[in-house]
């Protein structure tokens, strides 16, 4: 099955860029996803990338995929305090596997 | 309607109680899921229903009993739970279970406390 690893904590200042990294093991993951979870809330799909793409940009979000190294990253430009949350990297073919989550703390 | 609605938002129950968690979606999704999430941990898959049939049970104890009365509704019946079952229970749905169709839409969760 899929194994997804990500750093557990990232602290940035408001206005800086944030980069959250993830590695995965299953090369058959057709799509890779980023979900956001705010305190006490459910999970919200932020963005996803198809495995034959290298990059996807969506407003302040940029996803980079390095298939050779099985490495995925999420860059958030101009990070705001409202971006403080836990970010989950998710992969897999039919059954999805969640990484442990990266807690992003944005300070004013 | 692009939401998954879960009720109740909070539930406190004793170890001898019987209660149910409910989940509803009207997006026409044919797959529905129950996840359990402990504090500071990722969601753990419990059950998957595909076209109203149970397709995955991740070795969940029988004190948790899922039910899918129709394609829009998913219930989780709870009986004789233990304090360690206290967690956030998340319902999700997706168009299907194949690659590309399995983008999950989550509800806000039901926070369960077992005394």
mmCIF file of C-alpha atoms in Angstrom:
data_model
loop_
_atom_site.group_PDB
_atom_site.id
_atom_site.type_symbol
_atom_site.label_atom_id
_atom_site.label_comp_id
_atom_site.label_asym_id
_atom_site.label_seq_id
_atom_site.Cartn_x
_atom_site.Cartn_y
_atom_site.Cartn_z
ATOM 1 C CA UNK A 1 0.000 0.000 0.000
ATOM 2 C CA UNK A 2 0.838 3.669 -0.127
ATOM 3 C CA UNK A 3 3.005 5.321 2.518
ATOM 4 C CA UNK A 4 2.958 9.124 2.707
ATOM 5 C CA UNK A 5 5.448 11.124 4.776
ATOM 6 C CA UNK A 6 5.438 14.834 5.491
ATOM 7 C CA UNK A 7 7.127 17.233 7.891
ATOM 8 C CA UNK A 8 5.039 17.830 10.996
ATOM 9 C CA UNK A 9 5.382 21.549 11.611
ATOM 10 C CA UNK A 10 6.106 24.778 9.732
ATOM 11 C CA UNK A 11 6.126 28.304 11.099
ATOM 12 C CA UNK A 12 6.195 31.379 8.848
ATOM 13 C CA UNK A 13 5.484 35.073 9.105
ATOM 14 C CA UNK A 14 2.517 36.674 7.387
ATOM 15 C CA UNK A 15 3.372 37.653 3.817
ATOM 16 C CA UNK A 16 6.121 35.049 3.427
ATOM 17 C CA UNK A 17 5.830 31.975 1.200
ATOM 18 C CA UNK A 18 5.210 28.583 2.815
ATOM 19 C CA UNK A 19 6.439 25.324 1.341
ATOM 20 C CA UNK A 20 5.094 22.024 2.657
ATOM 21 C CA UNK A 21 6.835 18.881 1.460
ATOM 22 C CA UNK A 22 5.632 15.312 1.092
ATOM 23 C CA UNK A 23 7.092 12.027 -0.117
ATOM 24 C CA UNK A 24 5.109 8.993 -1.185
ATOM 25 C CA UNK A 25 5.941 5.427 -2.102
ATOM 26 C CA UNK A 26 3.266 4.187 -4.506
ATOM 27 C CA UNK A 27 4.078 5.186 -8.069
ATOM 28 C CA UNK A 28 0.608 4.041 -9.173
ATOM 29 C CA UNK A 29 -0.974 7.019 -7.373
ATOM 30 C CA UNK A 30 -2.881 8.565 -10.250
ATOM 31 C CA UNK A 31 -3.750 11.739 -8.404
ATOM 32 C CA UNK A 32 -2.104 13.388 -5.422
ATOM 33 C CA UNK A 33 -4.097 15.717 -3.238
ATOM 34 C CA UNK A 34 -3.650 18.430 -0.635
ATOM 35 C CA UNK A 35 -6.344 18.777 2.017
ATOM 36 C CA UNK A 36 -6.580 21.547 4.633
ATOM 37 C CA UNK A 37 -8.077 21.114 8.101
ATOM 38 C CA UNK A 38 -8.778 24.107 10.307
ATOM 39 C CA UNK A 39 -9.134 23.538 14.084
ATOM 40 C CA UNK A 40 -12.299 21.643 14.974
ATOM 41 C CA UNK A 41 -13.403 21.364 11.342
ATOM 42 C CA UNK A 42 -13.605 18.754 8.615
ATOM 43 C CA UNK A 43 -11.149 18.478 5.741
ATOM 44 C CA UNK A 44 -11.329 20.728 2.710
ATOM 45 C CA UNK A 45 -9.804 19.802 -0.649
ATOM 46 C CA UNK A 46 -7.289 22.515 -1.538
ATOM 47 C CA UNK A 47 -5.905 21.264 -4.804
ATOM 48 C CA UNK A 48 -4.747 18.134 -6.574
ATOM 49 C CA UNK A 49 -2.339 17.182 -9.343
ATOM 50 C CA UNK A 50 -2.565 14.435 -11.914
ATOM 51 C CA UNK A 51 0.461 12.166 -11.957
ATOM 52 C CA UNK A 52 1.466 13.077 -15.523
ATOM 53 C CA UNK A 53 1.846 16.749 -14.575
ATOM 54 C CA UNK A 54 4.906 18.429 -13.062
ATOM 55 C CA UNK A 55 3.281 21.572 -11.795
ATOM 56 C CA UNK A 56 -0.131 23.031 -11.141
ATOM 57 C CA UNK A 57 -0.867 26.606 -10.149
ATOM 58 C CA UNK A 58 -4.120 27.792 -8.621
ATOM 59 C CA UNK A 59 -4.092 31.417 -7.424
ATOM 60 C CA UNK A 60 -1.737 31.495 -4.401
ATOM 61 C CA UNK A 61 -1.149 27.743 -4.492
ATOM 62 C CA UNK A 62 1.557 25.989 -6.519
ATOM 63 C CA UNK A 63 1.925 22.218 -6.495
ATOM 64 C CA UNK A 64 5.169 20.670 -7.737
ATOM 65 C CA UNK A 65 5.480 16.960 -8.465
ATOM 66 C CA UNK A 66 8.794 15.153 -8.921
ATOM 67 C CA UNK A 67 7.797 11.653 -9.996
ATOM 68 C CA UNK A 68 11.346 10.348 -10.094
ATOM 69 C CA UNK A 69 11.898 11.190 -6.424
ATOM 70 C CA UNK A 70 8.215 10.641 -5.499
ATOM 71 C CA UNK A 71 8.198 14.108 -3.966
ATOM 72 C CA UNK A 72 5.266 16.507 -3.826
ATOM 73 C CA UNK A 73 5.279 20.053 -2.517
ATOM 74 C CA UNK A 74 2.675 22.713 -1.842
ATOM 75 C CA UNK A 75 3.742 26.334 -1.994
ATOM 76 C CA UNK A 76 1.460 29.013 -0.578
ATOM 77 C CA UNK A 77 2.393 32.510 -1.710
ATOM 78 C CA UNK A 78 1.757 35.569 0.489
ATOM 79 C CA UNK A 79 0.754 33.384 3.438
ATOM 80 C CA UNK A 80 -1.985 34.850 5.626
ATOM 81 C CA UNK A 81 -2.965 34.137 9.247
ATOM 82 C CA UNK A 82 -6.103 32.461 7.876
ATOM 83 C CA UNK A 83 -3.853 29.858 6.260
ATOM 84 C CA UNK A 84 -2.922 28.524 9.715
ATOM 85 C CA UNK A 85 -4.174 24.931 9.664
ATOM 86 C CA UNK A 86 -3.065 21.333 9.216
ATOM 87 C CA UNK A 87 -2.266 20.346 5.642
ATOM 88 C CA UNK A 88 -2.538 16.693 4.607
ATOM 89 C CA UNK A 89 -0.771 15.197 1.620
ATOM 90 C CA UNK A 90 -2.914 12.361 0.224
ATOM 91 C CA UNK A 91 -2.098 9.706 -2.350
ATOM 92 C CA UNK A 92 -3.149 6.279 -3.496
ATOM 93 C CA UNK A 93 -4.937 4.626 -6.367
ATOM 94 C CA UNK A 94 -8.438 3.659 -5.194
ATOM 95 C CA UNK A 95 -8.096 3.770 -1.408
ATOM 96 C CA UNK A 96 -6.483 7.046 -0.354
ATOM 97 C CA UNK A 97 -3.673 7.237 2.209
ATOM 98 C CA UNK A 98 -3.211 10.357 4.311
ATOM 99 C CA UNK A 99 0.130 11.691 5.490
ATOM 100 C CA UNK A 100 0.393 12.612 9.172
ATOM 101 C CA UNK A 101 -0.271 16.269 8.390
ATOM 102 C CA UNK A 102 1.842 19.418 8.566
ATOM 103 C CA UNK A 103 0.738 22.053 11.038
ATOM 104 C CA UNK A 104 1.283 25.487 9.486
ATOM 105 C CA UNK A 105 1.456 28.356 11.941
ATOM 106 C CA UNK A 106 1.384 31.861 10.472
ATOM 107 C CA UNK A 107 2.369 34.686 12.779
ATOM 108 C CA UNK A 108 1.520 38.363 12.175
ATOM 109 C CA UNK B 1 -25.675 21.391 -3.091
ATOM 110 C CA UNK B 2 -21.959 20.664 -2.630
ATOM 111 C CA UNK B 3 -22.005 19.712 1.028
ATOM 112 C CA UNK B 4 -21.827 16.687 3.223
ATOM 113 C CA UNK B 5 -23.958 17.233 6.321
ATOM 114 C CA UNK B 6 -23.251 15.381 9.550
ATOM 115 C CA UNK B 7 -25.408 15.224 12.675
ATOM 116 C CA UNK B 8 -25.025 15.590 15.540
ATOM 117 C CA UNK B 9 -22.003 17.897 15.747
ATOM 118 C CA UNK B 10 -21.290 16.761 19.306
ATOM 119 C CA UNK B 11 -22.318 13.592 21.122
ATOM 120 C CA UNK B 12 -21.597 12.449 24.664
ATOM 121 C CA UNK B 13 -22.544 8.894 25.519
ATOM 122 C CA UNK B 14 -21.994 6.332 28.224
ATOM 123 C CA UNK B 15 -20.466 2.946 27.571
ATOM 124 C CA UNK B 16 -23.859 1.214 27.720
ATOM 125 C CA UNK B 17 -25.696 3.635 25.412
ATOM 126 C CA UNK B 18 -26.786 3.077 21.825
ATOM 127 C CA UNK B 19 -26.556 6.081 19.549
ATOM 128 C CA UNK B 20 -26.193 6.839 15.843
ATOM 129 C CA UNK B 21 -24.251 9.296 13.726
ATOM 130 C CA UNK B 22 -25.871 10.457 10.501
ATOM 131 C CA UNK B 23 -24.456 11.720 7.224
ATOM 132 C CA UNK B 24 -26.236 13.055 4.156
ATOM 133 C CA UNK B 25 -25.139 14.253 0.709
ATOM 134 C CA UNK B 26 -27.116 15.340 -2.345
ATOM 135 C CA UNK B 27 -24.299 15.577 -4.878
ATOM 136 C CA UNK B 28 -25.186 12.295 -6.572
ATOM 137 C CA UNK B 29 -22.034 10.697 -5.203
ATOM 138 C CA UNK B 30 -22.114 6.906 -5.222
ATOM 139 C CA UNK B 31 -19.383 6.259 -2.651
ATOM 140 C CA UNK B 32 -19.578 7.195 1.024
ATOM 141 C CA UNK B 33 -17.021 6.784 3.771
ATOM 142 C CA UNK B 34 -16.592 6.851 7.530
ATOM 143 C CA UNK B 35 -13.281 8.003 8.956
ATOM 144 C CA UNK B 36 -12.146 8.248 12.571
ATOM 145 C CA UNK B 37 -9.753 11.020 13.566
ATOM 146 C CA UNK B 38 -7.972 11.291 16.917
ATOM 147 C CA UNK B 39 -6.424 14.584 18.001
ATOM 148 C CA UNK B 40 -3.319 15.598 16.026
ATOM 149 C CA UNK B 41 -3.575 12.485 13.831
ATOM 150 C CA UNK B 42 -4.656 11.933 10.214
ATOM 151 C CA UNK B 43 -8.082 10.463 9.477
ATOM 152 C CA UNK B 44 -8.218 6.643 9.585
ATOM 153 C CA UNK B 45 -10.530 4.889 7.155
ATOM 154 C CA UNK B 46 -13.216 2.756 8.806
ATOM 155 C CA UNK B 47 -15.780 1.847 6.124
ATOM 156 C CA UNK B 48 -16.472 2.439 2.448
ATOM 157 C CA UNK B 49 -19.845 2.034 0.773
ATOM 158 C CA UNK B 50 -19.986 1.911 -2.984
ATOM 159 C CA UNK B 51 -23.401 1.933 -4.680
ATOM 160 C CA UNK B 52 -24.985 1.319 -1.260
ATOM 161 C CA UNK B 53 -22.988 -1.850 -0.658
ATOM 162 C CA UNK B 54 -20.248 -2.173 1.939
ATOM 163 C CA UNK B 55 -17.012 -2.538 -0.014
ATOM 164 C CA UNK B 56 -14.356 -1.929 2.631
ATOM 165 C CA UNK B 57 -14.352 -2.629 6.376
ATOM 166 C CA UNK B 58 -10.946 -1.823 7.826
ATOM 167 C CA UNK B 59 -11.217 -4.424 10.605
ATOM 168 C CA UNK B 60 -13.397 -2.126 12.676
ATOM 169 C CA UNK B 61 -14.774 -3.576 15.966
ATOM 170 C CA UNK B 62 -18.389 -4.727 15.770
ATOM 171 C CA UNK B 63 -19.461 -2.086 18.290
ATOM 172 C CA UNK B 64 -19.421 0.202 15.215
ATOM 173 C CA UNK B 65 -22.115 -0.770 12.716
ATOM 174 C CA UNK B 66 -22.490 1.140 9.444
ATOM 175 C CA UNK B 67 -25.657 1.371 7.421
ATOM 176 C CA UNK B 68 -26.386 2.892 4.024
ATOM 177 C CA UNK B 69 -30.195 3.152 3.644
ATOM 178 C CA UNK B 70 -29.914 4.848 0.241
ATOM 179 C CA UNK B 71 -27.376 6.565 -1.959
ATOM 180 C CA UNK B 72 -27.690 9.859 -0.079
ATOM 181 C CA UNK B 73 -27.571 8.640 3.513
ATOM 182 C CA UNK B 74 -24.963 6.954 5.651
ATOM 183 C CA UNK B 75 -25.360 6.056 9.317
ATOM 184 C CA UNK B 76 -22.935 4.799 11.928
ATOM 185 C CA UNK B 77 -24.608 2.941 14.786
ATOM 186 C CA UNK B 78 -22.703 2.943 18.054
ATOM 187 C CA UNK B 79 -23.154 0.449 20.887
ATOM 188 C CA UNK B 80 -21.086 -0.453 23.954
ATOM 189 C CA UNK B 81 -18.289 1.928 23.043
ATOM 190 C CA UNK B 82 -15.109 2.391 25.045
ATOM 191 C CA UNK B 83 -13.570 5.703 26.191
ATOM 192 C CA UNK B 84 -10.777 5.206 23.645
ATOM 193 C CA UNK B 85 -13.408 5.455 20.908
ATOM 194 C CA UNK B 86 -13.728 9.163 21.685
ATOM 195 C CA UNK B 87 -12.730 10.971 18.494
ATOM 196 C CA UNK B 88 -13.927 13.094 15.596
ATOM 197 C CA UNK B 89 -15.917 10.941 13.182
ATOM 198 C CA UNK B 90 -15.804 12.224 9.642
ATOM 199 C CA UNK B 91 -18.125 11.277 6.825
ATOM 200 C CA UNK B 92 -17.014 11.779 3.236
ATOM 201 C CA UNK B 93 -18.385 11.104 -0.209
ATOM 202 C CA UNK B 94 -16.969 10.820 -3.721
ATOM 203 C CA UNK B 95 -18.301 10.286 -7.221
ATOM 204 C CA UNK B 96 -16.914 6.773 -7.221
ATOM 205 C CA UNK B 97 -14.023 4.728 -5.905
ATOM 206 C CA UNK B 98 -11.805 4.541 -8.971
ATOM 207 C CA UNK B 99 -8.779 6.743 -9.528
ATOM 208 C CA UNK B 100 -9.865 10.258 -10.361
ATOM 209 C CA UNK B 101 -13.422 9.641 -9.146
ATOM 210 C CA UNK B 102 -12.373 9.294 -5.535
ATOM 211 C CA UNK B 103 -11.897 12.981 -4.683
ATOM 212 C CA UNK B 104 -13.342 13.165 -1.190
ATOM 213 C CA UNK B 105 -15.785 15.791 0.028
ATOM 214 C CA UNK B 106 -15.823 15.775 3.827
ATOM 215 C CA UNK B 107 -18.463 16.758 6.327
ATOM 216 C CA UNK B 108 -17.584 18.884 9.358
ATOM 217 C CA UNK B 109 -17.536 15.828 11.596
ATOM 218 C CA UNK B 110 -19.274 14.552 14.714
ATOM 219 C CA UNK B 111 -17.201 14.884 17.873
ATOM 220 C CA UNK B 112 -17.893 11.864 20.064
ATOM 221 C CA UNK B 113 -17.039 11.625 23.743
ATOM 222 C CA UNK B 114 -17.501 8.279 25.503
ATOM 223 C CA UNK B 115 -17.652 8.477 29.291
#
